[in-house]
Amino acid sequence: MSSVQAESVIKSIIREIGAECNSRGVEVSETLIAFTVKAAVLDPDNAFNVDRALTKADVQQLIQSCVKKLQESTSPSLDTVKMQVHFDMNYTTRGEFLKEHKKILETRLLPIAREITDYRARTREELETLYRKIVSFILLQSGLGSPTDIAVVREATAALQSVFPQTELGTFMVMSKKDKQTQLQELTNIVTGIRLYNRNSGKGGEGIDDLPSILKSAIETTSQTIESELTKTLQQVYKLTAILLYIIGSPHPPPTNPTPLLMKHALINLRQHQSYIKVLMGDILNCVHLVSQLEKDYDSNMSQLKETVQSKTAVPTAQVYPLFVALSNVWQGYQDNVVMLSVLSNLITGLRPFFKSHCKYTSCTASCCSGRQ
């Protein structure tokens, strides 16, 4: 069977399993079905020969086996598969998370960016409209305040006028679309740096959140949450392990409910949860280190700006603009970490339904281990 044929057969099996589950009132995703099919084929208890094509009887057995599995309401092994699917579908590297977030932001800004780059202003009123659109774009892209807040708009406009007066719009309009996009990004960085500098100097900062303080609180809360999750999971792991070891080592193991096999599956479920929590914990620790470095960079850049700007009537743009851009980049780093902590917090919460119901199995500790006394 060719790879194309095999793929067609697999898709057909997945569709049939999905239809059968739906007819029984069980809603499942194609991804979950695919994971379940793979697990069923590789399970030695099902005796499928992976070295040959599946027969019609094999296909029917596989479908019925998967449908039966997907209907289980209190199955640790099924919840483990669901947990794996959830994590696989929602987790990726920090770089990929932020790349996707940037794409979403760019998509949202695309209409206003296109309006600016395609705008053909001829009258004074039209030039003023274009300038206001540029201010709105800068505010939306920087995330420093709302373009509907008059005080924020006034402050951003003043910052923009200091580096890009309205008289330069004529030059801007004859640029190529690509050059306009580049200049919009440069203006966003410079204006953002100016506003952050003014905020630090007590001369502005309308609509700018105190991200360092917000991040400090978010890191503390998220760290406490994930440490609590790991502690609870490990406690359940140790209890179930002790129970299973007692049963295995006992010459006359007592009858248990749930069965040792079910407890073994619950232990695997907990270990899976533990491994994912450790992955997320590593990402949170990475945020902690990055934020610590950002704080140093922010203070350093701000000090350098003050030394460059203060007590001087005029500063060469080639000297000061890069400092504003550097400050803007540091703030972007703060924003990235706010996004990451939100994503990680949601992932921690999203994993809970797939393991919590099986923690009850450790309640049999007393009855199982009473024979030790």
mmCIF file of C-alpha atoms in Angstrom:
data_model
loop_
_atom_site.group_PDB
_atom_site.id
_atom_site.type_symbol
_atom_site.label_atom_id
_atom_site.label_comp_id
_atom_site.label_asym_id
_atom_site.label_seq_id
_atom_site.Cartn_x
_atom_site.Cartn_y
_atom_site.Cartn_z
ATOM 1 C CA MET A 1 0.000 0.000 0.000
ATOM 2 C CA SER A 2 1.398 3.381 -1.007
ATOM 3 C CA SER A 3 1.737 6.235 1.487
ATOM 4 C CA VAL A 4 -1.125 8.069 -0.243
ATOM 5 C CA GLN A 5 -3.392 5.034 0.069
ATOM 6 C CA ALA A 6 -2.402 4.514 3.702
ATOM 7 C CA GLU A 7 -3.170 8.147 4.491
ATOM 8 C CA SER A 8 -6.558 7.802 2.809
ATOM 9 C CA VAL A 9 -7.359 4.697 4.882
ATOM 10 C CA ILE A 10 -6.339 6.434 8.116
ATOM 11 C CA LYS A 11 -8.490 9.475 7.314
ATOM 12 C CA SER A 12 -11.410 7.178 6.563
ATOM 13 C CA ILE A 13 -10.940 5.374 9.898
ATOM 14 C CA ILE A 14 -10.774 8.691 11.763
ATOM 15 C CA ARG A 15 -13.961 9.933 10.080
ATOM 16 C CA GLU A 16 -15.807 6.696 10.868
ATOM 17 C CA ILE A 17 -14.706 6.774 14.514
ATOM 18 C CA GLY A 18 -15.784 10.411 14.779
ATOM 19 C CA ALA A 19 -19.199 9.656 13.262
ATOM 20 C CA GLU A 20 -19.686 6.667 15.571
ATOM 21 C CA CYS A 21 -18.742 8.718 18.643
ATOM 22 C CA ASN A 22 -21.051 11.569 17.621
ATOM 23 C CA SER A 23 -23.944 9.142 17.171
ATOM 24 C CA ARG A 24 -23.396 8.081 20.786
ATOM 25 C CA GLY A 25 -23.292 11.650 22.063
ATOM 26 C CA VAL A 26 -19.511 11.829 22.474
ATOM 27 C CA GLU A 27 -17.811 14.846 20.881
ATOM 28 C CA VAL A 28 -14.146 14.300 20.037
ATOM 29 C CA SER A 29 -11.656 16.149 17.873
ATOM 30 C CA GLU A 30 -9.919 14.578 14.888
ATOM 31 C CA THR A 31 -6.600 15.139 16.619
ATOM 32 C CA LEU A 32 -7.693 13.161 19.674
ATOM 33 C CA ILE A 33 -9.011 10.378 17.440
ATOM 34 C CA ALA A 34 -5.703 10.278 15.556
ATOM 35 C CA PHE A 35 -3.750 9.986 18.823
ATOM 36 C CA THR A 36 -6.115 7.234 20.029
ATOM 37 C CA VAL A 37 -5.780 5.309 16.761
ATOM 38 C CA LYS A 38 -2.003 5.451 16.944
ATOM 39 C CA ALA A 39 -2.027 4.282 20.573
ATOM 40 C CA ALA A 40 -4.410 1.426 19.744
ATOM 41 C CA VAL A 41 -2.310 0.214 16.811
ATOM 42 C CA LEU A 42 0.870 0.207 18.901
ATOM 43 C CA ASP A 43 -0.774 -1.430 21.931
ATOM 44 C CA PRO A 44 0.483 -5.064 22.003
ATOM 45 C CA ASP A 45 -2.753 -6.146 23.702
ATOM 46 C CA ASN A 46 -4.615 -5.399 20.454
ATOM 47 C CA ALA A 47 -2.246 -7.683 18.488
ATOM 48 C CA PHE A 48 -2.138 -5.516 15.351
ATOM 49 C CA ASN A 49 0.696 -6.404 12.978
ATOM 50 C CA VAL A 50 2.271 -3.074 12.058
ATOM 51 C CA ASP A 51 4.421 -4.729 9.383
ATOM 52 C CA ARG A 52 1.466 -5.451 7.103
ATOM 53 C CA ALA A 53 -1.589 -3.632 5.830
ATOM 54 C CA LEU A 54 -4.665 -3.764 8.023
ATOM 55 C CA THR A 55 -7.361 -6.191 6.914
ATOM 56 C CA LYS A 56 -11.060 -5.276 6.933
ATOM 57 C CA ALA A 57 -11.394 -7.203 10.167
ATOM 58 C CA ASP A 58 -8.451 -5.272 11.628
ATOM 59 C CA VAL A 59 -10.046 -1.968 10.631
ATOM 60 C CA GLN A 60 -13.345 -2.868 12.261
ATOM 61 C CA GLN A 61 -11.565 -4.052 15.394
ATOM 62 C CA LEU A 62 -9.557 -0.831 15.476
ATOM 63 C CA ILE A 63 -12.663 1.324 15.048
ATOM 64 C CA GLN A 64 -14.588 -0.477 17.775
ATOM 65 C CA SER A 65 -11.588 -0.414 20.111
ATOM 66 C CA CYS A 66 -11.130 3.345 19.653
ATOM 67 C CA VAL A 67 -14.834 4.130 19.967
ATOM 68 C CA LYS A 68 -14.975 2.128 23.194
ATOM 69 C CA LYS A 69 -11.893 3.955 24.498
ATOM 70 C CA LEU A 70 -13.199 7.389 23.602
ATOM 71 C CA GLN A 71 -16.470 6.740 25.434
ATOM 72 C CA GLU A 72 -14.768 6.046 28.746
ATOM 73 C CA SER A 73 -15.698 8.766 31.223
ATOM 74 C CA THR A 74 -13.194 7.999 34.015
ATOM 75 C CA SER A 75 -10.195 6.600 32.165
ATOM 76 C CA PRO A 76 -6.743 7.784 33.283
ATOM 77 C CA SER A 77 -5.174 6.455 30.087
ATOM 78 C CA LEU A 78 -7.656 8.355 27.896
ATOM 79 C CA ASP A 79 -7.130 11.511 29.925
ATOM 80 C CA THR A 80 -3.395 11.084 29.448
ATOM 81 C CA VAL A 81 -3.922 11.021 25.683
ATOM 82 C CA LYS A 82 -6.205 14.078 25.956
ATOM 83 C CA MET A 83 -3.521 15.838 27.989
ATOM 84 C CA GLN A 84 -0.907 15.020 25.351
ATOM 85 C CA VAL A 85 -3.178 16.300 22.582
ATOM 86 C CA HIS A 86 -3.929 19.498 24.509
ATOM 87 C CA PHE A 87 -0.262 20.184 25.197
ATOM 88 C CA ASP A 88 0.799 19.293 21.668
ATOM 89 C CA MET A 89 -1.824 21.622 20.196
ATOM 90 C CA ASN A 90 -1.206 24.565 22.535
ATOM 91 C CA TYR A 91 2.474 24.538 23.464
ATOM 92 C CA THR A 92 5.460 25.586 21.416
ATOM 93 C CA THR A 93 8.750 27.372 22.014
ATOM 94 C CA ARG A 94 8.977 30.921 23.318
ATOM 95 C CA GLY A 95 10.189 32.079 19.912
ATOM 96 C CA GLU A 96 7.229 30.510 18.133
ATOM 97 C CA PHE A 97 4.731 31.891 20.664
ATOM 98 C CA LEU A 98 6.037 35.435 20.232
ATOM 99 C CA LYS A 99 6.307 35.051 16.460
ATOM 100 C CA GLU A 100 2.640 34.046 16.310
ATOM 101 C CA HIS A 101 1.667 36.922 18.617
ATOM 102 C CA LYS A 102 3.533 39.359 16.366
ATOM 103 C CA LYS A 103 1.707 37.991 13.310
ATOM 104 C CA ILE A 104 -1.645 38.498 15.010
ATOM 105 C CA LEU A 105 -0.732 42.091 15.897
ATOM 106 C CA GLU A 106 0.470 42.787 12.356
ATOM 107 C CA THR A 107 -2.763 41.384 10.954
ATOM 108 C CA ARG A 108 -4.808 43.664 13.212
ATOM 109 C CA LEU A 109 -2.720 46.687 12.193
ATOM 110 C CA LEU A 110 -2.717 45.838 8.497
ATOM 111 C CA PRO A 111 -5.839 47.889 7.612
ATOM 112 C CA ILE A 112 -4.560 51.123 9.183
ATOM 113 C CA ALA A 113 -1.029 50.528 7.864
ATOM 114 C CA ARG A 114 -2.464 50.104 4.366
ATOM 115 C CA GLU A 115 -4.536 53.260 4.773
ATOM 116 C CA ILE A 116 -1.358 55.197 5.618
ATOM 117 C CA THR A 117 0.867 53.761 2.869
ATOM 118 C CA ASP A 118 -1.842 54.091 0.201
ATOM 119 C CA TYR A 119 -3.132 57.511 1.295
ATOM 120 C CA ARG A 120 -3.045 60.326 -1.289
ATOM 121 C CA ALA A 121 -3.335 63.619 0.600
ATOM 122 C CA ARG A 122 -3.696 66.827 -1.383
ATOM 123 C CA THR A 123 -5.386 69.318 0.888
ATOM 124 C CA ARG A 124 -4.348 70.556 4.303
ATOM 125 C CA GLU A 125 -7.249 68.701 5.903
ATOM 126 C CA GLU A 126 -6.188 65.459 4.204
ATOM 127 C CA LEU A 127 -2.607 65.918 5.424
ATOM 128 C CA GLU A 128 -3.868 66.394 8.973
ATOM 129 C CA THR A 129 -5.958 63.228 8.616
ATOM 130 C CA LEU A 130 -2.905 61.282 7.444
ATOM 131 C CA TYR A 131 -0.865 62.586 10.364
ATOM 132 C CA ARG A 132 -3.549 61.521 12.830
ATOM 133 C CA LYS A 133 -3.583 58.067 11.264
ATOM 134 C CA ILE A 134 0.182 57.810 11.785
ATOM 135 C CA VAL A 135 -0.224 58.771 15.461
ATOM 136 C CA SER A 136 -2.951 56.125 15.874
ATOM 137 C CA PHE A 137 -0.762 53.499 14.207
ATOM 138 C CA ILE A 138 2.150 54.315 16.515
ATOM 139 C CA LEU A 139 -0.070 54.021 19.589
ATOM 140 C CA LEU A 140 -1.604 50.731 18.472
ATOM 141 C CA GLN A 141 1.717 49.160 17.561
ATOM 142 C CA SER A 142 3.536 50.335 20.665
ATOM 143 C CA GLY A 143 0.724 49.354 23.019
ATOM 144 C CA LEU A 144 1.308 52.511 25.057
ATOM 145 C CA GLY A 145 -2.165 53.885 25.539
ATOM 146 C CA SER A 146 -5.390 54.049 23.563
ATOM 147 C CA PRO A 147 -5.766 56.093 20.362
ATOM 148 C CA THR A 148 -9.202 57.143 21.655
ATOM 149 C CA ASP A 149 -7.752 58.754 24.798
ATOM 150 C CA ILE A 150 -7.314 62.470 24.090
ATOM 151 C CA ALA A 151 -4.478 62.920 26.616
ATOM 152 C CA VAL A 152 -2.577 59.938 25.172
ATOM 153 C CA VAL A 153 -3.049 61.157 21.601
ATOM 154 C CA ARG A 154 -1.897 64.667 22.542
ATOM 155 C CA GLU A 155 1.260 63.313 24.171
ATOM 156 C CA ALA A 156 2.057 60.941 21.290
ATOM 157 C CA THR A 157 1.466 63.704 18.748
ATOM 158 C CA ALA A 158 3.883 66.032 20.543
ATOM 159 C CA ALA A 159 6.523 63.296 20.598
ATOM 160 C CA LEU A 160 6.019 62.584 16.893
ATOM 161 C CA GLN A 161 6.189 66.281 15.972
ATOM 162 C CA SER A 162 9.602 66.531 17.633
ATOM 163 C CA VAL A 163 11.076 63.966 15.219
ATOM 164 C CA PHE A 164 8.674 64.012 12.275
ATOM 165 C CA PRO A 165 6.862 67.340 11.832
ATOM 166 C CA GLN A 166 3.795 67.427 9.625
ATOM 167 C CA THR A 167 5.793 69.350 7.001
ATOM 168 C CA GLU A 168 7.677 66.125 6.195
ATOM 169 C CA LEU A 169 4.535 64.339 5.024
ATOM 170 C CA GLY A 170 5.221 65.424 1.434
ATOM 171 C CA THR A 171 8.509 63.537 1.434
ATOM 172 C CA PHE A 172 6.826 60.552 3.138
ATOM 173 C CA MET A 173 4.086 60.277 0.497
ATOM 174 C CA VAL A 174 6.507 59.984 -2.446
ATOM 175 C CA MET A 175 8.343 57.066 -0.804
ATOM 176 C CA SER A 176 7.815 53.504 -1.950
ATOM 177 C CA LYS A 177 5.354 51.428 0.069
ATOM 178 C CA LYS A 178 8.193 49.388 1.560
ATOM 179 C CA ASP A 179 10.095 52.533 2.633
ATOM 180 C CA LYS A 180 6.920 53.930 4.198
ATOM 181 C CA GLN A 181 6.490 50.734 6.221
ATOM 182 C CA THR A 182 10.102 50.941 7.349
ATOM 183 C CA GLN A 183 9.729 54.570 8.410
ATOM 184 C CA LEU A 184 6.517 53.814 10.302
ATOM 185 C CA GLN A 185 8.395 51.203 12.324
ATOM 186 C CA GLU A 186 11.293 53.582 12.973
ATOM 187 C CA LEU A 187 8.926 56.350 14.057
ATOM 188 C CA THR A 188 7.097 53.950 16.380
ATOM 189 C CA ASN A 189 10.364 53.001 18.086
ATOM 190 C CA ILE A 190 11.589 56.565 18.446
ATOM 191 C CA VAL A 191 8.263 57.977 19.676
ATOM 192 C CA THR A 192 7.937 55.072 22.124
ATOM 193 C CA GLY A 193 11.422 55.790 23.472
ATOM 194 C CA ILE A 194 10.641 59.492 23.830
ATOM 195 C CA ARG A 195 7.417 58.810 25.732
ATOM 196 C CA LEU A 196 9.141 56.343 28.049
ATOM 197 C CA TYR A 197 11.908 58.863 28.714
ATOM 198 C CA ASN A 198 9.372 61.618 29.435
ATOM 199 C CA ARG A 199 7.446 59.274 31.729
ATOM 200 C CA ASN A 200 10.608 58.546 33.683
ATOM 201 C CA SER A 201 11.303 62.268 33.892
ATOM 202 C CA GLY A 202 7.820 62.967 35.251
ATOM 203 C CA LYS A 203 6.777 64.870 32.129
ATOM 204 C CA GLY A 204 4.373 62.380 30.561
ATOM 205 C CA GLY A 205 3.449 58.735 30.484
ATOM 206 C CA GLU A 206 -0.294 58.976 29.873
ATOM 207 C CA GLY A 207 -1.759 55.486 29.342
ATOM 208 C CA ILE A 208 1.562 53.698 29.900
ATOM 209 C CA ASP A 209 1.229 50.753 32.281
ATOM 210 C CA ASP A 210 3.906 50.083 34.876
ATOM 211 C CA LEU A 211 5.039 46.866 33.187
ATOM 212 C CA PRO A 212 8.002 46.167 35.521
ATOM 213 C CA SER A 213 5.631 46.140 38.524
ATOM 214 C CA ILE A 214 2.983 44.178 36.627
ATOM 215 C CA LEU A 215 5.583 41.602 35.604
ATOM 216 C CA LYS A 216 6.949 41.306 39.130
ATOM 217 C CA SER A 217 3.476 40.517 40.451
ATOM 218 C CA ALA A 218 2.661 38.163 37.548
ATOM 219 C CA ILE A 219 5.908 36.232 37.951
ATOM 220 C CA GLU A 220 5.317 35.846 41.676
ATOM 221 C CA THR A 221 1.730 34.640 41.184
ATOM 222 C CA THR A 222 2.541 32.280 38.307
ATOM 223 C CA SER A 223 5.571 30.847 40.117
ATOM 224 C CA GLN A 224 3.521 30.153 43.238
ATOM 225 C CA THR A 225 0.775 28.534 41.155
ATOM 226 C CA ILE A 226 3.075 26.198 39.248
ATOM 227 C CA GLU A 227 5.059 25.248 42.353
ATOM 228 C CA SER A 228 1.782 24.361 44.051
ATOM 229 C CA GLU A 229 0.708 22.301 41.023
ATOM 230 C CA LEU A 230 3.991 20.386 41.029
ATOM 231 C CA THR A 231 3.864 19.762 44.784
ATOM 232 C CA LYS A 232 0.311 18.408 44.593
ATOM 233 C CA THR A 233 1.148 16.186 41.640
ATOM 234 C CA LEU A 234 4.276 14.774 43.308
ATOM 235 C CA GLN A 235 2.337 14.041 46.487
ATOM 236 C CA GLN A 236 -0.141 11.976 44.474
ATOM 237 C CA VAL A 237 2.712 10.279 42.601
ATOM 238 C CA TYR A 238 4.413 9.229 45.835
ATOM 239 C CA LYS A 239 1.161 7.927 47.331
ATOM 240 C CA LEU A 240 0.206 5.882 44.274
ATOM 241 C CA THR A 241 3.747 4.547 43.923
ATOM 242 C CA ALA A 242 3.723 3.426 47.557
ATOM 243 C CA ILE A 243 0.368 1.699 47.096
ATOM 244 C CA LEU A 244 1.471 -0.140 43.962
ATOM 245 C CA LEU A 245 4.784 -1.194 45.504
ATOM 246 C CA TYR A 246 2.930 -2.541 48.543
ATOM 247 C CA ILE A 247 0.503 -4.508 46.365
ATOM 248 C CA ILE A 248 3.275 -5.895 44.145
ATOM 249 C CA GLY A 249 5.421 -6.866 47.121
ATOM 250 C CA SER A 250 2.635 -8.421 49.149
ATOM 251 C CA PRO A 251 2.347 -12.259 49.029
ATOM 252 C CA HIS A 252 -1.401 -11.861 49.529
ATOM 253 C CA PRO A 253 -2.336 -8.505 48.020
ATOM 254 C CA PRO A 254 -5.693 -7.205 49.230
ATOM 255 C CA PRO A 255 -8.461 -6.582 46.689
ATOM 256 C CA THR A 256 -8.507 -2.954 45.673
ATOM 257 C CA ASN A 257 -10.898 -0.604 43.990
ATOM 258 C CA PRO A 258 -9.649 0.829 41.697
ATOM 259 C CA THR A 259 -7.647 -2.083 40.329
ATOM 260 C CA PRO A 260 -3.827 -2.029 40.280
ATOM 261 C CA LEU A 261 -3.970 -1.605 36.479
ATOM 262 C CA LEU A 262 -6.173 1.463 36.810
ATOM 263 C CA MET A 263 -3.855 2.867 39.479
ATOM 264 C CA LYS A 264 -0.890 2.240 37.185
ATOM 265 C CA HIS A 265 -2.619 4.217 34.422
ATOM 266 C CA ALA A 266 -3.381 6.985 36.933
ATOM 267 C CA LEU A 267 0.296 7.053 37.924
ATOM 268 C CA ILE A 268 1.319 7.383 34.271
ATOM 269 C CA ASN A 269 -1.196 10.217 33.964
ATOM 270 C CA LEU A 270 0.310 12.015 36.954
ATOM 271 C CA ARG A 271 3.850 11.519 35.663
ATOM 272 C CA GLN A 272 2.805 12.997 32.325
ATOM 273 C CA HIS A 273 1.345 16.004 34.104
ATOM 274 C CA GLN A 274 4.542 16.328 36.146
ATOM 275 C CA SER A 275 6.702 16.357 33.009
ATOM 276 C CA TYR A 276 4.591 19.092 31.376
ATOM 277 C CA ILE A 277 4.598 21.189 34.544
ATOM 278 C CA LYS A 278 8.401 20.970 34.628
ATOM 279 C CA VAL A 279 8.575 22.168 31.021
ATOM 280 C CA LEU A 280 6.374 25.155 31.869
ATOM 281 C CA MET A 281 8.359 25.805 35.039
ATOM 282 C CA GLY A 282 11.511 26.028 32.936
ATOM 283 C CA ASP A 283 9.826 28.615 30.716
ATOM 284 C CA ILE A 284 8.764 30.639 33.751
ATOM 285 C CA LEU A 285 12.319 30.585 35.116
ATOM 286 C CA ASN A 286 13.516 31.790 31.725
ATOM 287 C CA CYS A 287 11.077 34.714 31.993
ATOM 288 C CA VAL A 288 12.480 35.510 35.444
ATOM 289 C CA HIS A 289 16.049 35.670 34.097
ATOM 290 C CA LEU A 290 15.036 37.710 31.041
ATOM 291 C CA VAL A 291 13.048 40.235 33.086
ATOM 292 C CA SER A 292 15.975 40.623 35.475
ATOM 293 C CA GLN A 293 18.242 41.443 32.517
ATOM 294 C CA LEU A 294 15.631 43.795 31.041
ATOM 295 C CA GLU A 295 15.527 45.753 34.299
ATOM 296 C CA LYS A 296 19.298 46.260 34.104
ATOM 297 C CA ASP A 297 19.115 47.235 30.425
ATOM 298 C CA TYR A 298 16.251 49.652 31.068
ATOM 299 C CA ASP A 299 18.105 51.415 33.892
ATOM 300 C CA SER A 300 21.305 51.516 31.850
ATOM 301 C CA ASN A 301 19.611 52.915 28.730
ATOM 302 C CA MET A 302 17.662 55.469 30.739
ATOM 303 C CA SER A 303 20.817 56.666 32.501
ATOM 304 C CA GLN A 304 22.634 56.963 29.183
ATOM 305 C CA LEU A 305 19.750 58.960 27.727
ATOM 306 C CA LYS A 306 19.708 61.340 30.661
ATOM 307 C CA GLU A 307 23.433 61.921 30.373
ATOM 308 C CA THR A 308 23.046 62.584 26.645
ATOM 309 C CA VAL A 309 19.970 64.803 26.729
ATOM 310 C CA GLN A 310 20.069 66.747 29.992
ATOM 311 C CA SER A 311 21.859 70.100 30.187
ATOM 312 C CA LYS A 312 22.151 70.317 26.410
ATOM 313 C CA THR A 313 20.249 72.667 24.141
ATOM 314 C CA ALA A 314 20.691 70.459 21.073
ATOM 315 C CA VAL A 315 21.648 66.792 20.608
ATOM 316 C CA PRO A 316 22.510 65.252 17.221
ATOM 317 C CA THR A 317 19.738 62.918 16.072
ATOM 318 C CA ALA A 318 22.324 60.280 15.120
ATOM 319 C CA GLN A 319 23.367 60.243 18.762
ATOM 320 C CA VAL A 320 20.011 60.273 20.523
ATOM 321 C CA TYR A 321 17.645 58.364 18.206
ATOM 322 C CA PRO A 322 19.432 55.013 18.672
ATOM 323 C CA LEU A 323 19.068 55.461 22.442
ATOM 324 C CA PHE A 324 15.320 55.997 22.115
ATOM 325 C CA VAL A 325 15.079 52.910 19.889
ATOM 326 C CA ALA A 326 17.082 50.846 22.396
ATOM 327 C CA LEU A 327 14.730 51.943 25.183
ATOM 328 C CA SER A 328 11.750 51.014 23.030
ATOM 329 C CA ASN A 329 13.234 47.560 22.380
ATOM 330 C CA VAL A 330 13.671 46.951 26.100
ATOM 331 C CA TRP A 331 10.010 47.873 26.672
ATOM 332 C CA GLN A 332 9.045 45.475 23.892
ATOM 333 C CA GLY A 333 10.926 42.831 25.855
ATOM 334 C CA TYR A 334 8.748 43.601 28.876
ATOM 335 C CA GLN A 335 5.633 43.282 26.718
ATOM 336 C CA ASP A 336 6.834 39.948 25.320
ATOM 337 C CA ASN A 337 7.223 38.569 28.821
ATOM 338 C CA VAL A 338 3.723 39.734 29.781
ATOM 339 C CA VAL A 339 2.428 37.757 26.794
ATOM 340 C CA MET A 340 4.507 34.701 27.703
ATOM 341 C CA LEU A 341 3.379 34.637 31.336
ATOM 342 C CA SER A 342 -0.249 34.879 30.228
ATOM 343 C CA VAL A 343 0.231 31.974 27.816
ATOM 344 C CA LEU A 344 2.017 29.845 30.426
ATOM 345 C CA SER A 345 -0.627 30.589 33.040
ATOM 346 C CA ASN A 346 -3.352 29.489 30.625
ATOM 347 C CA LEU A 347 -1.441 26.298 29.833
ATOM 348 C CA ILE A 348 -1.128 25.442 33.531
ATOM 349 C CA THR A 349 -4.869 25.912 33.973
ATOM 350 C CA GLY A 350 -5.632 23.996 30.778
ATOM 351 C CA LEU A 351 -3.855 20.857 32.008
ATOM 352 C CA ARG A 352 -5.852 20.512 35.242
ATOM 353 C CA PRO A 353 -8.981 18.774 33.890
ATOM 354 C CA PHE A 354 -6.883 15.918 32.513
ATOM 355 C CA PHE A 355 -5.392 14.724 35.795
ATOM 356 C CA LYS A 356 -7.374 16.055 38.754
ATOM 357 C CA SER A 357 -10.137 13.439 38.670
ATOM 358 C CA HIS A 358 -7.615 10.621 39.145
ATOM 359 C CA CYS A 359 -6.111 12.021 42.336
ATOM 360 C CA LYS A 360 -9.007 10.366 44.190
ATOM 361 C CA TYR A 361 -7.374 6.985 43.637
ATOM 362 C CA THR A 362 -4.905 7.698 46.412
ATOM 363 C CA SER A 363 -7.811 7.643 48.886
ATOM 364 C CA CYS A 364 -7.457 3.877 48.966
ATOM 365 C CA THR A 365 -4.057 4.274 50.677
ATOM 366 C CA ALA A 366 -5.388 3.412 54.120
ATOM 367 C CA SER A 367 -7.294 0.295 53.056
ATOM 368 C CA CYS A 368 -4.475 -0.971 50.834
ATOM 369 C CA CYS A 369 -1.667 -0.355 53.268
ATOM 370 C CA SER A 370 -3.462 -1.261 56.488
ATOM 371 C CA GLY A 371 -1.939 -4.710 56.208
ATOM 372 C CA ARG A 372 1.439 -3.216 56.971
ATOM 373 C CA GLN A 373 0.452 -2.524 60.534
#
